[in-house]
CSV table of C-alpha atoms in Angstrom, one decimal:
chain,number,residue,atom,x,y,z
A,1,ALA,CA,8.9,-10.6,-12.0
A,2,GLN,CA,9.2,-7.7,-9.5
A,3,SER,CA,10.1,-7.6,-5.8
A,4,VAL,CA,11.2,-5.3,-3.1
A,5,THR,CA,13.5,-5.8,-0.1
A,6,GLN,CA,13.6,-3.3,2.7
A,7,LEU,CA,16.6,-3.7,5.0
A,8,GLY,CA,15.8,-3.2,8.6
A,9,SER,CA,12.3,-3.7,10.0
A,10,HIS,CA,13.0,-1.1,12.7
A,11,VAL,CA,15.2,2.0,12.5
A,12,SER,CA,15.7,4.4,15.4
A,13,VAL,CA,17.2,7.9,15.1
A,14,SER,CA,17.6,10.9,17.3
A,15,GLU,CA,15.6,14.0,16.6
A,16,GLY,CA,17.7,16.1,14.2
A,17,ALA,CA,19.7,13.2,12.9
A,18,LEU,CA,19.9,11.9,9.4
A,19,VAL,CA,17.2,9.4,8.3
A,20,LEU,CA,18.2,6.6,5.9
A,21,LEU,CA,15.8,3.9,5.0
A,22,ARG,CA,17.0,1.2,2.6
A,23,CYS,CA,15.2,-0.3,-0.3
A,24,ASN,CA,16.4,-2.6,-3.0
A,25,TYR,CA,14.3,-3.8,-5.9
A,26,SER,CA,14.3,-6.5,-8.5
A,27,SER,CA,12.7,-5.9,-11.9
A,28,SER,CA,13.2,-7.3,-15.3
A,29,VAL,CA,12.3,-4.0,-16.9
A,30,PRO,CA,12.9,-0.3,-16.0
A,31,PRO,CA,10.8,0.1,-12.9
A,32,TYR,CA,8.6,2.7,-11.4
A,33,LEU,CA,9.5,3.1,-7.7
A,34,PHE,CA,7.6,4.6,-4.8
A,35,TRP,CA,7.9,5.4,-1.1
A,36,TYR,CA,4.8,5.5,1.0
A,37,VAL,CA,4.3,6.4,4.7
A,38,GLN,CA,1.7,5.0,7.1
A,39,TYR,CA,0.7,6.6,10.3
A,40,PRO,CA,-1.3,4.6,12.9
A,41,ASN,CA,-4.8,3.7,12.0
A,42,GLN,CA,-4.5,5.2,8.5
A,43,GLY,CA,-3.9,4.1,5.0
A,44,LEU,CA,-0.7,4.6,3.1
A,45,GLN,CA,0.2,8.1,1.8
A,46,LEU,CA,2.6,8.7,-1.1
A,47,LEU,CA,5.9,10.3,-0.1
A,48,LEU,CA,7.6,10.4,-3.5
A,49,LYS,CA,7.9,8.5,-6.8
A,50,TYR,CA,10.4,7.8,-9.5
A,51,THR,CA,9.2,7.1,-13.1
A,52,THR,CA,11.7,8.5,-15.5
A,53,GLY,CA,14.1,11.4,-15.8
A,54,ALA,CA,16.1,12.8,-12.8
A,55,THR,CA,17.3,10.1,-10.5
A,56,LEU,CA,17.1,12.2,-7.4
A,57,VAL,CA,13.5,12.6,-6.4
A,58,LYS,CA,12.2,15.0,-3.8
A,59,GLY,CA,9.0,14.3,-1.9
A,60,ILE,CA,6.8,15.7,0.8
A,61,ASN,CA,8.0,16.5,4.4
A,62,GLY,CA,11.6,17.0,3.3
A,63,PHE,CA,12.2,13.4,2.2
A,64,GLU,CA,14.1,12.5,-1.0
A,65,ALA,CA,15.3,9.3,-2.7
A,66,GLU,CA,17.8,8.5,-5.3
A,67,PHE,CA,17.3,5.8,-8.0
A,68,LYS,CA,20.6,3.9,-8.5
A,69,LYS,CA,20.2,1.5,-11.4
A,70,SER,CA,23.6,-0.1,-10.9
A,71,GLU,CA,22.8,-0.8,-7.3
A,72,THR,CA,19.1,-1.6,-7.9
A,73,SER,CA,18.4,0.7,-4.9
A,74,PHE,CA,16.0,3.5,-4.0
A,75,HIS,CA,17.0,4.5,-0.5
A,76,LEU,CA,14.9,7.2,1.3
A,77,THR,CA,16.7,10.0,3.2
A,78,LYS,CA,15.9,13.0,5.2
A,79,PRO,CA,18.7,15.3,6.5
A,80,SER,CA,17.1,16.0,9.9
A,81,ALA,CA,14.5,13.8,11.6
A,82,HIS,CA,11.5,15.3,13.3
A,83,MET,CA,9.3,13.6,15.9
A,84,SER,CA,6.4,13.7,13.5
A,85,ASP,CA,8.4,11.5,11.1
A,86,ALA,CA,7.8,8.5,13.4
A,87,ALA,CA,5.7,6.1,11.2
A,88,GLU,CA,6.0,3.0,9.0
A,89,TYR,CA,7.6,3.4,5.6
A,90,PHE,CA,7.0,1.2,2.6
A,91,CYS,CA,9.0,1.0,-0.6
A,92,ALA,CA,7.1,-0.3,-3.7
A,93,VAL,CA,7.9,-1.2,-7.3
A,94,SER,CA,5.9,-1.5,-10.4
A,95,ALA,CA,7.1,-2.9,-13.7
A,96,THR,CA,5.3,-3.4,-17.1
A,97,ARG,CA,2.1,-1.7,-15.7
A,98,ARG,CA,1.6,-4.3,-13.1
A,99,ALA,CA,0.1,-3.5,-9.7
A,100,LEU,CA,2.5,-2.3,-7.1
A,101,THR,CA,4.5,-4.8,-5.1
A,102,PHE,CA,5.3,-3.5,-1.6
A,103,GLY,CA,8.2,-4.2,0.7
A,104,SER,CA,7.6,-5.4,4.3
A,105,GLY,CA,8.0,-2.0,5.7
A,106,THR,CA,10.4,-0.2,8.1
A,107,ARG,CA,9.2,1.3,11.3
A,108,LEU,CA,11.0,4.6,12.1
A,109,GLN,CA,11.3,5.7,15.7
A,110,VAL,CA,12.5,9.2,16.5
A,111,GLN,CA,14.0,9.7,19.9
A,112,PRO,CA,13.9,13.1,21.6
B,1,GLU,CA,-15.6,14.2,-0.4
B,2,THR,CA,-12.2,13.5,-2.1
B,3,GLY,CA,-9.9,10.5,-2.3
B,4,VAL,CA,-10.7,7.0,-1.4
B,5,THR,CA,-13.3,6.3,1.2
B,6,GLN,CA,-13.7,3.0,3.0
B,7,THR,CA,-16.6,1.8,5.2
B,8,PRO,CA,-16.8,0.6,7.9
B,9,ARG,CA,-13.6,1.6,9.6
B,10,HIS,CA,-13.9,-1.2,12.1
B,11,LEU,CA,-15.8,-4.6,11.8
B,12,VAL,CA,-16.1,-7.5,14.2
B,13,MET,CA,-17.7,-10.6,12.9
B,14,GLY,CA,-18.2,-14.2,13.8
B,15,MET,CA,-17.0,-17.0,11.6
B,16,THR,CA,-20.5,-17.8,10.4
B,17,ASN,CA,-21.4,-14.2,9.5
B,18,LYS,CA,-21.7,-12.6,6.1
B,19,LYS,CA,-20.5,-9.0,5.8
B,20,SER,CA,-19.3,-6.6,3.1
B,21,LEU,CA,-16.6,-4.0,2.9
B,22,LYS,CA,-17.2,-0.9,0.8
B,23,CYS,CA,-14.8,1.3,-1.1
B,24,GLU,CA,-15.5,4.4,-3.1
B,25,GLN,CA,-13.0,6.5,-5.0
B,26,HIS,CA,-13.6,10.1,-6.1
B,27,LEU,CA,-10.5,10.5,-8.2
B,28,GLY,CA,-11.8,9.4,-11.6
B,29,HIS,CA,-9.4,6.5,-11.6
B,30,ASN,CA,-9.8,3.4,-13.7
B,31,ALA,CA,-8.1,0.8,-11.5
B,32,MET,CA,-9.0,-0.4,-8.0
B,33,TYR,CA,-7.4,-2.8,-5.6
B,34,TRP,CA,-7.9,-4.7,-2.4
B,35,TYR,CA,-4.8,-5.2,-0.2
B,36,LYS,CA,-4.6,-7.1,3.1
B,37,GLN,CA,-2.3,-5.9,5.8
B,38,SER,CA,-1.5,-8.3,8.6
B,39,ALA,CA,0.8,-7.7,11.5
B,40,LYS,CA,4.4,-8.6,10.7
B,41,LYS,CA,3.7,-9.5,7.1
B,42,PRO,CA,4.1,-7.5,3.9
B,43,LEU,CA,1.2,-5.8,2.3
B,44,GLU,CA,-0.6,-8.5,0.2
B,45,LEU,CA,-2.3,-7.7,-3.1
B,46,MET,CA,-5.6,-9.6,-3.2
B,47,PHE,CA,-7.5,-8.3,-6.2
B,48,VAL,CA,-7.1,-5.9,-9.1
B,49,TYR,CA,-9.8,-4.4,-11.2
B,50,ASN,CA,-9.2,-2.3,-14.3
B,51,PHE,CA,-12.2,-0.7,-16.0
B,52,LYS,CA,-14.5,-2.9,-13.8
B,53,GLU,CA,-12.8,-6.1,-15.1
B,54,GLN,CA,-10.9,-8.3,-12.6
B,55,THR,CA,-7.3,-8.5,-13.9
B,56,GLU,CA,-5.6,-10.2,-10.9
B,57,ASN,CA,-6.7,-12.6,-8.2
B,58,ASN,CA,-3.7,-13.6,-6.2
B,59,SER,CA,-4.8,-17.0,-5.0
B,60,VAL,CA,-7.3,-15.5,-2.6
B,61,PRO,CA,-9.6,-18.0,-0.8
B,62,SER,CA,-13.2,-18.1,-2.1
B,63,ARG,CA,-14.5,-16.9,1.2
B,64,PHE,CA,-13.4,-13.4,-0.1
B,65,SER,CA,-15.6,-12.4,-3.0
B,66,PRO,CA,-14.9,-9.0,-4.7
B,67,GLU,CA,-17.4,-7.0,-6.7
B,68,CYS,CA,-16.8,-4.0,-8.9
B,69,PRO,CA,-20.0,-2.6,-10.3
B,70,ASN,CA,-18.4,0.5,-11.8
B,71,SER,CA,-15.0,2.2,-11.8
B,72,SER,CA,-15.8,4.2,-8.7
B,73,HIS,CA,-17.0,1.4,-6.4
B,74,LEU,CA,-15.4,-1.7,-5.1
B,75,PHE,CA,-16.8,-4.2,-2.6
B,76,LEU,CA,-15.3,-7.1,-0.7
B,77,HIS,CA,-18.0,-9.7,0.4
B,78,LEU,CA,-16.9,-11.8,3.3
B,79,HIS,CA,-18.4,-15.1,4.5
B,80,THR,CA,-17.3,-18.0,6.8
B,81,LEU,CA,-14.1,-16.2,7.6
B,82,GLN,CA,-11.3,-17.6,9.9
B,83,PRO,CA,-9.6,-15.9,12.8
B,84,GLU,CA,-6.4,-15.6,10.7
B,85,ASP,CA,-8.3,-13.4,8.3
B,86,SER,CA,-8.3,-10.7,10.9
B,87,ALA,CA,-6.3,-7.8,9.4
B,88,LEU,CA,-6.5,-4.3,8.0
B,89,TYR,CA,-8.1,-4.4,4.6
B,90,LEU,CA,-7.0,-1.5,2.4
B,91,CYS,CA,-8.7,-0.3,-0.8
B,92,ALA,CA,-6.7,1.7,-3.3
B,93,SER,CA,-7.1,3.2,-6.8
B,94,SER,CA,-4.9,4.5,-9.6
B,95,GLN,CA,-5.3,6.0,-13.0
B,96,ASP,CA,-3.8,2.9,-14.6
B,97,THR,CA,-2.4,-0.3,-13.2
B,98,GLY,CA,1.3,0.3,-12.3
B,99,GLY,CA,0.9,4.0,-11.6
B,100,GLU,CA,0.7,6.0,-8.4
B,101,VAL,CA,-1.8,4.4,-6.0
B,102,HIS,CA,-4.1,6.2,-3.6
B,103,PHE,CA,-5.2,4.4,-0.5
B,104,GLY,CA,-8.2,4.6,1.8
B,105,ASN,CA,-7.8,4.5,5.5
B,106,GLY,CA,-8.8,0.8,5.7
B,107,THR,CA,-11.2,-1.4,7.5
B,108,ARG,CA,-9.9,-3.1,10.6
B,109,LEU,CA,-11.5,-6.5,10.6
B,110,THR,CA,-11.6,-8.8,13.6
B,111,VAL,CA,-12.9,-12.4,13.1
B,112,THR,CA,-14.0,-14.0,16.4
């Protein structure tokens, strides 16, 4: 079985502040992990992914995430928020070649 | 055109109508998916097709009927829908199930 929990349905930060979006997963086998971003009236766009190898993964738009097996976490970070980062972010997990299971999403607001 | 294309972008239908959603992927992928995105609910996987064969049907009501004539095209036939079926329907594709998924921009469906 596989599942994802995203802590915090809404996160608000000031422009220039650190962004931290939390994701914990459950998987009975080593997982593949993903972060997606969704802007209004659009589909989901891949930000970054972890499959194997280096546990710190860099993605587009300055985002990165670290796979921590001991904590079953894959939190998304960005050192300095930009207004254009305001969107909804989804964490997803896949195990044993099954279709992705998505978390419930975190809406990021960036205050000027 | 590249990526995953969905038509129409918006659809309003009555409960007695029959309509179809269309999805086409230009990425050479083997797997295609239908997801339902409702307000305040996690993304719900509806159907998975791998090499044109349906591999997952997550207890979706029979008023939703998928069709996958080839690896590039996916349809969702709709009939006698309910107002609670109003949602954003997202099509996606991937090289294999469990891998990185590419999404279309979705069809916003409103059932009146």
